[in-house]
mmCIF file of C-alpha atoms in Angstrom:
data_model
loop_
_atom_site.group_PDB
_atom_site.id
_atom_site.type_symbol
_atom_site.label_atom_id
_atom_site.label_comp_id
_atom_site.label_asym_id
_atom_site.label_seq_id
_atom_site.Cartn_x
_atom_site.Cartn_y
_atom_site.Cartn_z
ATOM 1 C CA UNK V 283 69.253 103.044 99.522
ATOM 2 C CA UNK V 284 66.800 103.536 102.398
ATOM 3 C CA UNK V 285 62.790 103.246 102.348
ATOM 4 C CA UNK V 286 59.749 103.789 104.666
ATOM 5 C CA UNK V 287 58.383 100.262 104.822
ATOM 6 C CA UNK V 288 55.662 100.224 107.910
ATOM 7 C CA UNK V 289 55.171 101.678 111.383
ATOM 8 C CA UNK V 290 55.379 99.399 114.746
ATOM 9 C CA UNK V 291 52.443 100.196 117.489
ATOM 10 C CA UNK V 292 52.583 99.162 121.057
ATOM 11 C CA UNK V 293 51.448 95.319 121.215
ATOM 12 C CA UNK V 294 53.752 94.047 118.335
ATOM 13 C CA UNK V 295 56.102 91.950 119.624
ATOM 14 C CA UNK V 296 59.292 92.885 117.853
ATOM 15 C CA UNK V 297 58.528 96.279 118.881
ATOM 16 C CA UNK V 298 57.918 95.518 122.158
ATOM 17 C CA UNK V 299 60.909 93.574 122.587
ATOM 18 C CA UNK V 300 63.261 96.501 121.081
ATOM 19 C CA UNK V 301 61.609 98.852 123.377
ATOM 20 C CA UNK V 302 62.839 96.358 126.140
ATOM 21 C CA UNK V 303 65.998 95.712 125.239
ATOM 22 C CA UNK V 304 66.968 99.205 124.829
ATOM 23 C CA UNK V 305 65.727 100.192 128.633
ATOM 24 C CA UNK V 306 66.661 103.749 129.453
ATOM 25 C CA UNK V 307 67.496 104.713 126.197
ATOM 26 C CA UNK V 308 63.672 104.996 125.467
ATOM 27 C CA UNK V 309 62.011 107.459 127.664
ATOM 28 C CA UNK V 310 58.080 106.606 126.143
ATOM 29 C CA UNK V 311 57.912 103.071 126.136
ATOM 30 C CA UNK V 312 54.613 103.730 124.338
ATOM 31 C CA UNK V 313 56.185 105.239 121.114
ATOM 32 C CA UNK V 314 55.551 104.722 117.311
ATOM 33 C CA UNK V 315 58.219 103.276 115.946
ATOM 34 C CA UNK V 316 58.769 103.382 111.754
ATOM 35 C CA UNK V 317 60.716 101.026 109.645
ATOM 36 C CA UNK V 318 62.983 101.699 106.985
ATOM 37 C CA UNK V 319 64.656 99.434 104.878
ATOM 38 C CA UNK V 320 67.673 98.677 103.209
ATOM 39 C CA UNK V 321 68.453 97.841 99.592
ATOM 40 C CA UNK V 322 70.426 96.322 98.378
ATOM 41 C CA UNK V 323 71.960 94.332 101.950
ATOM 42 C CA UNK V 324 72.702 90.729 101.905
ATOM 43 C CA UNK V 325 70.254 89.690 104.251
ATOM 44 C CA UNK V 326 66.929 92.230 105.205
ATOM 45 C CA UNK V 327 67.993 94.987 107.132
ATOM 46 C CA UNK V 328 65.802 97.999 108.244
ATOM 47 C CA UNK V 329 66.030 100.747 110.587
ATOM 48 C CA UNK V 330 64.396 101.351 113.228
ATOM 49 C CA UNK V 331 63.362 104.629 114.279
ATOM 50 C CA UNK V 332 61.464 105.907 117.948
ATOM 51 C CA UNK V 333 59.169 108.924 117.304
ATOM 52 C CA UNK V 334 59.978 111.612 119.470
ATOM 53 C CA UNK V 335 63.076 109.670 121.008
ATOM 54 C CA UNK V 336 65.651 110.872 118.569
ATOM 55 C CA UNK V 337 67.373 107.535 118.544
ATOM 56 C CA UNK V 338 67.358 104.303 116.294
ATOM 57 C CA UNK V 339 68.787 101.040 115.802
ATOM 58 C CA UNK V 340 69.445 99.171 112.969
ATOM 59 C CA UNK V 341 68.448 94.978 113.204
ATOM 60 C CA UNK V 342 69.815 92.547 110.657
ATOM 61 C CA UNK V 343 67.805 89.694 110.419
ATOM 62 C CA UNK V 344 70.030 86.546 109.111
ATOM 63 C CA UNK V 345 67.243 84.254 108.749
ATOM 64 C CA UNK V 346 66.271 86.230 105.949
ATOM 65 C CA UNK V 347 69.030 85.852 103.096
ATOM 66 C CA UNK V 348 68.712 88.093 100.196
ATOM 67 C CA UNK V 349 71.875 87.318 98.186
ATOM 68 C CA UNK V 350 72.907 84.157 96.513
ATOM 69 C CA UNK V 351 74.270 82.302 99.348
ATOM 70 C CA UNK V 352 70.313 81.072 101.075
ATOM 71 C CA UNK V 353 71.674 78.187 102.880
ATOM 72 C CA UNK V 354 73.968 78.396 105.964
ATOM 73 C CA UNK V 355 73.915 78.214 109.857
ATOM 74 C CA UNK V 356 71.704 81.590 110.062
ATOM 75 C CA UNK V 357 71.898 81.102 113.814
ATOM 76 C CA UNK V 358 75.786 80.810 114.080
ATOM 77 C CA UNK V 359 75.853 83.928 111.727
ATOM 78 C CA UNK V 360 74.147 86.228 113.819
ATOM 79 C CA UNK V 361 75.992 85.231 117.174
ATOM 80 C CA UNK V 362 79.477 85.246 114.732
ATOM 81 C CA UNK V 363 78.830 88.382 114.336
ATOM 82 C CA UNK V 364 77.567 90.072 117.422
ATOM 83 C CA UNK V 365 80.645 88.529 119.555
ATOM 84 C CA UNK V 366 82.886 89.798 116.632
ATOM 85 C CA UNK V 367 81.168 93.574 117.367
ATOM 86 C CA UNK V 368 81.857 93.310 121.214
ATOM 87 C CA UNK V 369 85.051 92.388 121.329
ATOM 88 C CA UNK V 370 86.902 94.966 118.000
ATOM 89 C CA UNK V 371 84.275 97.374 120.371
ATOM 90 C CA UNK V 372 87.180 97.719 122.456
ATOM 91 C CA UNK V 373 89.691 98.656 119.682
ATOM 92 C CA UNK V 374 87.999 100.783 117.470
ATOM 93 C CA UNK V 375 84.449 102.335 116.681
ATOM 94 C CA UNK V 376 81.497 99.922 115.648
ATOM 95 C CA UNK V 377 78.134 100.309 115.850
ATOM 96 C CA UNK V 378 77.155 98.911 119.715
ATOM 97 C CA UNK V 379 75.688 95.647 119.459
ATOM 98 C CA UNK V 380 72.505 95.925 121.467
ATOM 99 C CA UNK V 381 70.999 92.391 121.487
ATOM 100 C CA UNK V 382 70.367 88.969 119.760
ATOM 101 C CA UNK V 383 67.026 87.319 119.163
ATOM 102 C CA UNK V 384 66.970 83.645 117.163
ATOM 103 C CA UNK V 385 63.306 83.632 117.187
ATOM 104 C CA UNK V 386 62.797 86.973 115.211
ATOM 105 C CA UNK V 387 64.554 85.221 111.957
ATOM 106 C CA UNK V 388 68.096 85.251 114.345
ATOM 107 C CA UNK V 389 68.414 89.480 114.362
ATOM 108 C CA UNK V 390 71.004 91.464 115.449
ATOM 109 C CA UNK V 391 70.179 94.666 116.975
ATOM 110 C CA UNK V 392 72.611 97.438 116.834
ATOM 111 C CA UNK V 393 72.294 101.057 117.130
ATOM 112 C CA UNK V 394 72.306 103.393 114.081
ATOM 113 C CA UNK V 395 74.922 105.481 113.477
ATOM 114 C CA UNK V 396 74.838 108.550 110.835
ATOM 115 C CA UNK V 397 76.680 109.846 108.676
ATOM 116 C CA UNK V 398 78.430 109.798 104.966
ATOM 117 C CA UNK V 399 80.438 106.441 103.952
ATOM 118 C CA UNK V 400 83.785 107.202 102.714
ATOM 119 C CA UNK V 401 81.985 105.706 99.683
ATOM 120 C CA UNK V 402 80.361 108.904 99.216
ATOM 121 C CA UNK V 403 83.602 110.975 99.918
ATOM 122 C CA UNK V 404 84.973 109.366 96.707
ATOM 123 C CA UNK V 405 82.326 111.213 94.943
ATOM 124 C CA UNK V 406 83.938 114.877 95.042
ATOM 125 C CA UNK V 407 87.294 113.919 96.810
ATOM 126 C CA UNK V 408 86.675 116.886 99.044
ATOM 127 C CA UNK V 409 88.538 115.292 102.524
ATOM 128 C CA UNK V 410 89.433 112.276 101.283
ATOM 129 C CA UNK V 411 92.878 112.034 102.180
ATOM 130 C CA UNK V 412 91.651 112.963 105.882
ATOM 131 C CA UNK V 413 89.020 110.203 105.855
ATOM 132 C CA UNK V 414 91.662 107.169 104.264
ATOM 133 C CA UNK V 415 93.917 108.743 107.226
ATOM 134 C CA UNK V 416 90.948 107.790 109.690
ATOM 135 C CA UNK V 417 90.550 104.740 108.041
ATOM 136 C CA UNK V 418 94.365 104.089 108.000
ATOM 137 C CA UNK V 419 94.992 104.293 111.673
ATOM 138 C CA UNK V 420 91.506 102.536 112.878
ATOM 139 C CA UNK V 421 92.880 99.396 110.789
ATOM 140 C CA UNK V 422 96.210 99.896 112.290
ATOM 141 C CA UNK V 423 94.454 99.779 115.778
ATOM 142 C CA UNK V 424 92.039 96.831 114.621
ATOM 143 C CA UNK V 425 95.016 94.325 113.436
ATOM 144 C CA UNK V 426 97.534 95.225 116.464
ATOM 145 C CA UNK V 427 95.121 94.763 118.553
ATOM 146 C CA UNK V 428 94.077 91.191 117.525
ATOM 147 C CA UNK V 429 97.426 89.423 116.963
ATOM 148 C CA UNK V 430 97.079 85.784 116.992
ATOM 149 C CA UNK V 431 98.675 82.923 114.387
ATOM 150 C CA UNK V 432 98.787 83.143 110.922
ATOM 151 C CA UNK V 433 96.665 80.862 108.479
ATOM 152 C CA UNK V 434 98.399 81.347 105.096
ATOM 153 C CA UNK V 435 96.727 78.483 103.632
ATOM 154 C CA UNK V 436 93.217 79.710 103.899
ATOM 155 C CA UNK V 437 94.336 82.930 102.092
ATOM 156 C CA UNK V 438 95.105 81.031 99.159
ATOM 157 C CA UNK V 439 92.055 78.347 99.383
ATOM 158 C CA UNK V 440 89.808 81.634 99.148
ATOM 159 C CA UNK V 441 91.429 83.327 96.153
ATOM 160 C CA UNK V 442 90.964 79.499 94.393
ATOM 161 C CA UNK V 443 87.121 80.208 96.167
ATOM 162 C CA UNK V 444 86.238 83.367 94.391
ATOM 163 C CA UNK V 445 87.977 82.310 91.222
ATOM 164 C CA UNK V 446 85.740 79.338 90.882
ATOM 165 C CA UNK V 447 83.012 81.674 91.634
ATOM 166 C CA UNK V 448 83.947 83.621 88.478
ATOM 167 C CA UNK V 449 83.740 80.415 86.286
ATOM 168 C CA UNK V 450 86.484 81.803 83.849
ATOM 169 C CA UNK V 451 87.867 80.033 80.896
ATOM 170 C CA UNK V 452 90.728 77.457 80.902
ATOM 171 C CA UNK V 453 93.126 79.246 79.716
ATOM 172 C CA UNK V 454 92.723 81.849 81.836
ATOM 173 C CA UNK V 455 91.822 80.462 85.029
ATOM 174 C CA UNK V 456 95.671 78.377 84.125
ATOM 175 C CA UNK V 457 96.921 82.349 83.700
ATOM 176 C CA UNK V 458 95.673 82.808 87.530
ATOM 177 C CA UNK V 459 96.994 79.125 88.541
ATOM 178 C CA UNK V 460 100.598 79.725 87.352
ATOM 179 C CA UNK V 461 100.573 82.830 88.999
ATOM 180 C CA UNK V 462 99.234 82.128 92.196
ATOM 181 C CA UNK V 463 101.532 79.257 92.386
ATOM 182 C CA UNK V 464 104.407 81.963 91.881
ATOM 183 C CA UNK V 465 103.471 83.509 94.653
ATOM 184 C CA UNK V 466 102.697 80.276 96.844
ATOM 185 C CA UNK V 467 106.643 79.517 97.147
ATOM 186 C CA UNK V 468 107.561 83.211 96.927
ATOM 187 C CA UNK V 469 108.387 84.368 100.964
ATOM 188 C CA UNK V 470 106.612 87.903 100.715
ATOM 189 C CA UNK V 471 103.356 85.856 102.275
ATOM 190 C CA UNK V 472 104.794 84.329 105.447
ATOM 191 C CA UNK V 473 104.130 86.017 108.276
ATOM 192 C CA UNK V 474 104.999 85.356 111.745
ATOM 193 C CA UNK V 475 101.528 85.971 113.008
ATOM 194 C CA UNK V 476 98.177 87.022 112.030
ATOM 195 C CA UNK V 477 95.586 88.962 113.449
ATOM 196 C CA UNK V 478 91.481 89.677 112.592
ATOM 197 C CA UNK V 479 91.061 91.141 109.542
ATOM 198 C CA UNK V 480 87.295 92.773 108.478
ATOM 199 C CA UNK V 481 87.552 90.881 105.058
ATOM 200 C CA UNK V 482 84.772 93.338 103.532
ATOM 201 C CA UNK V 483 87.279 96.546 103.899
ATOM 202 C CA UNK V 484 84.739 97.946 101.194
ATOM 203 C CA UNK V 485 84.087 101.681 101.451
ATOM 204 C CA UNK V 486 80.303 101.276 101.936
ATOM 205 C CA UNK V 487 81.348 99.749 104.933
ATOM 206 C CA UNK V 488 83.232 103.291 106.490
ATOM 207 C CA UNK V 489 81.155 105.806 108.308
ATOM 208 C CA UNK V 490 82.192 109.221 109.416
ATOM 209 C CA UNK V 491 80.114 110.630 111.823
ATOM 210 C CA UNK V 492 81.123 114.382 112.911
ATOM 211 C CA UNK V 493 84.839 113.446 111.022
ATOM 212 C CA UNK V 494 84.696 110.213 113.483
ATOM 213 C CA UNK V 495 85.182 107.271 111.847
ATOM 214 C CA UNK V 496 82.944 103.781 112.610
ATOM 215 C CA UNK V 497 83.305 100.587 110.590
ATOM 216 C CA UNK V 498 80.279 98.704 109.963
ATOM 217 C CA UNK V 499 79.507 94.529 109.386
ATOM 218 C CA UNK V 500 81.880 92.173 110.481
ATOM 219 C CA UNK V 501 79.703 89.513 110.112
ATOM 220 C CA UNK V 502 82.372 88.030 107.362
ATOM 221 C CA UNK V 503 85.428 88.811 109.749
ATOM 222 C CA UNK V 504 88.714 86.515 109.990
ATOM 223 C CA UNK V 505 90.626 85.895 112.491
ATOM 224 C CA UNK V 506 94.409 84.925 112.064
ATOM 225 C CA UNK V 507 94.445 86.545 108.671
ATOM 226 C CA UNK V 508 96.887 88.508 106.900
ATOM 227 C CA UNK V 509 96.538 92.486 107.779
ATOM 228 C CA UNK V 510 97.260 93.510 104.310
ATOM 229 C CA UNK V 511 94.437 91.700 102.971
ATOM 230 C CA UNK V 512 91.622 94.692 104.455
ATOM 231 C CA UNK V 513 94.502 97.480 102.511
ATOM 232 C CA UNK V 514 94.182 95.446 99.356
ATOM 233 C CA UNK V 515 90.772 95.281 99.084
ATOM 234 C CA UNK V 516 90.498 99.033 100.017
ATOM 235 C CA UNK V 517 92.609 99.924 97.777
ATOM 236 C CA UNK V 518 91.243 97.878 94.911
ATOM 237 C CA UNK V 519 87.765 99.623 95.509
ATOM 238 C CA UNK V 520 89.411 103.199 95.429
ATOM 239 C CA UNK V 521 90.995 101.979 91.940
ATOM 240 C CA UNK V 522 88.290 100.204 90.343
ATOM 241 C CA UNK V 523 86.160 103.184 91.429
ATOM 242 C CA UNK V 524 88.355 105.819 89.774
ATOM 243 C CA UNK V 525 88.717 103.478 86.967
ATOM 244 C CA UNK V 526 84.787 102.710 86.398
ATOM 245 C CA UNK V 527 83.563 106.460 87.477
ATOM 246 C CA UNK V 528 86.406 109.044 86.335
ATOM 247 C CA UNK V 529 88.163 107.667 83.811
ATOM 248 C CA UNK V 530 91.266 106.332 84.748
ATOM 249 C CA UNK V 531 92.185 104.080 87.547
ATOM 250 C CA UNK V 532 95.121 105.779 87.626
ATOM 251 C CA UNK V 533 94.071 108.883 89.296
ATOM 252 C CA UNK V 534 93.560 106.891 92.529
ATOM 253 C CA UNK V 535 96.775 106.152 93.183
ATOM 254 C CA UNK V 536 98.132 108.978 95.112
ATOM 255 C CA UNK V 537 94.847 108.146 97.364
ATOM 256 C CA UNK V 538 96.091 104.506 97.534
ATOM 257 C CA UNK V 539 99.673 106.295 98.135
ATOM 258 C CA UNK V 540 98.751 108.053 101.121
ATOM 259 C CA UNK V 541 96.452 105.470 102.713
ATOM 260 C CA UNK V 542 99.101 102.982 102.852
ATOM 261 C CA UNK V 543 102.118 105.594 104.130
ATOM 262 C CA UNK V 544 99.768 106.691 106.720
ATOM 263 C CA UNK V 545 98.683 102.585 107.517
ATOM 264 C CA UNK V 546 102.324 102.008 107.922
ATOM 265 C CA UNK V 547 104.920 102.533 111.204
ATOM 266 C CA UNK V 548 107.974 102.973 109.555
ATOM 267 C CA UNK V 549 109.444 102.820 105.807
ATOM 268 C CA UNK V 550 110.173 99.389 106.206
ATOM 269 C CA UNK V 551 106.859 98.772 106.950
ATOM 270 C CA UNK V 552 105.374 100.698 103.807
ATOM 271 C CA UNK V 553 108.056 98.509 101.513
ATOM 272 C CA UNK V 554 106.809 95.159 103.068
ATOM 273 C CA UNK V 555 102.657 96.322 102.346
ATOM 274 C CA UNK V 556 103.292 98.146 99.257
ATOM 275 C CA UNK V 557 105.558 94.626 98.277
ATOM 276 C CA UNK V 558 102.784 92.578 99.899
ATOM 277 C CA UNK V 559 99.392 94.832 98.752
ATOM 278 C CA UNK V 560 99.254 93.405 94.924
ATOM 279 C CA UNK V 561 98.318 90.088 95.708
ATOM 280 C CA UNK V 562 95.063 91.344 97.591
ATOM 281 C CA UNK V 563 94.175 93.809 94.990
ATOM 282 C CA UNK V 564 93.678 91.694 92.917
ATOM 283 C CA UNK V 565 91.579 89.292 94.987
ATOM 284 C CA UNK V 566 89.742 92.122 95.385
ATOM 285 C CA UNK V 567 89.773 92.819 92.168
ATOM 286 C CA UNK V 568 87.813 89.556 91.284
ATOM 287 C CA UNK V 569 85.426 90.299 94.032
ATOM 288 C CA UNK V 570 84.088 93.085 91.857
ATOM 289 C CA UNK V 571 84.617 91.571 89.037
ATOM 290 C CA UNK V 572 81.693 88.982 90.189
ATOM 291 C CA UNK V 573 79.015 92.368 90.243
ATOM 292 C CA UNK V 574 80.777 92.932 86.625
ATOM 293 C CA UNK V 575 80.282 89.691 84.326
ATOM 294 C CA UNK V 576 77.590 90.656 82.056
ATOM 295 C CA UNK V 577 79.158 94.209 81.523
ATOM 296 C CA UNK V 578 82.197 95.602 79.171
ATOM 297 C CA UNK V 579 84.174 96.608 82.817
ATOM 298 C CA UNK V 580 84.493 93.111 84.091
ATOM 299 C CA UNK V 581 87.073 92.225 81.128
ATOM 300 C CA UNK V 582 89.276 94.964 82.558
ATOM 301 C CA UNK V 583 89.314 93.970 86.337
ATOM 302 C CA UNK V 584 90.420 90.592 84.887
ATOM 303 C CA UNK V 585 93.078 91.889 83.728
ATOM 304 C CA UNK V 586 93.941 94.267 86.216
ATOM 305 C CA UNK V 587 93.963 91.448 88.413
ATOM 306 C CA UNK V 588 96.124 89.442 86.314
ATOM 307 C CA UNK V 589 98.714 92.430 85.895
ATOM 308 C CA UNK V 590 98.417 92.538 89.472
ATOM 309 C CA UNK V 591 99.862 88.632 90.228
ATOM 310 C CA UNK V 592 102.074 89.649 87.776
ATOM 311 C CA UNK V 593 104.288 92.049 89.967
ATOM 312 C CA UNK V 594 105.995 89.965 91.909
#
């Protein structure tokens, strides 16, 4: 959700400094410029859009947490994030990081890009096996691209992270100890290298623009992570969204289907992520599950996730 918060007039300093940054791309350096923000965002985002320019940028400003997490390195954050944008830049289509700025609450300036998330393609399903094929081959090029060593140790040490965040039961968090521990000293999550993953493959986080696809905040980004992990999130959206929204999350699975054959080089590829994918889902399964604890649907994306574990 966007707003109209304010208007920027020559003499304010942020504007002034956006207006210089940007150089040629601003013809009237005089310009209004009006702010529109973002809700809800982890931190405070806003637009920013030139009058009579036809052009905009979008700034997050990291010094200004809005979710639960309010204390961290704000200015290692923002400069995480901008050297993450410049270099998958030359692998796939981000927003352009513009410019950095610690002492306007650490933003990052990049420039606005619009269009409708694959998010909102989910809505009718009109295109949206074409826009999980876009999706599909931009990860492709994102983790080939990247290839470095593999840290299969931090994958587990963050599903343990987001389990503790969920505060479950004993009995249950033993149901998702066992489990995991089944998978620890199974071989399916060795991997002779990693790569960088975006780690919030949410579909929010996919814009098409003219049928182009652009993926958005990698301010969470790994490096040397597993590649499937980004498919099993994905894939664990499309399903809990089918699930929560049209009545069965079984109706996304040809979607999840297609999105992984077309992610895949060969068949022996597919086998190894389909093999590989449940273990992610239902990480990502508890991720949602976290927006879901006061509400009816959380009990089933516990158990989803459980069945999930369970496949191996």
């Amino acid at each position: 959700m966007k707003y109209y918060v304010n208007t920027l007039y020559p003499d304010d300093c942020f504007r002034d400094w956006l207006v210089g940054i940007l150089g040629e791309r601003i013809r009237n350096k005089n310009c209004e410029v009006d702010v529109f923000k973002y809700d809800p965002s982890s931190h405070t985002v806003c637009r920013y859009k030139f009058r009579g320019e036809r052009y905009s940028v979008v700034a997050k400003f990291f010094a200004e947490p809005r979710g639960k997490l309010k204390r961290y390195n704000a200015y290692e954050a923002m400069t995480n994030e901008y050297n993450n944008l410049k270099r998958v830049e030359q692998f796939i289509n981000v927003p352009k990081p513009i410019g950095i700025n610690q002492h306007f609450n650490c933003v990052l300036v990049t420039e606005y890009i619009s269009g409708k998330s694959l998010f909102r393609y989910m809505g009718n399903e009109r295109n949206l096996y074409d826009r999980l094929t876009s999706v599909a081959h931009m990860l492709r090029r994102l983790h080939d691209s990247t290839e470095g060593y593999y840290n299969r140790e931090r994958e587990f040490a963050n599903f343990h992270h987001v389990l503790d965040q969920l505060r479950l039961d004993p009995h249950t968090r033993q149901v998702f100890n066992e489990l995991l521990g089944n998978w620890w000293h199974s071989p399916f999550l060795d991997r002779n290298s990693g790569c960088m993953v975006h780690r919030d493959a949410t579909p929010s986080n996919y814009i098409f623009r003219k049928s182009v696809p652009y993926a958005l905040d990698f301010e969470s980004s790994w490096e040397n992570g597993n590649a499937v992990r980004d498919l099993g999130i994905l894939c664990s959206e499309l399903k809990n969204y089918f699930e929560f929204n049209k009545g069965s999350g079984t109706n996304a699975e040809p979607y999840i289907g297609h999105f992984l054959w077309h992610y895949s080089r060969n068949e022996d590829d597919f086998r190894y992520v389909t093999k590989v994918l449940p273990f992610f889902m239902s990480l990502g399964l508890l991720r949602s599950a976290r927006l879901h604890r006061r509400y009816p649907h959380y009990n089933y994306l516990i158990k989803e996730a459980i069945e999930c574990l369970k496949s191996l």
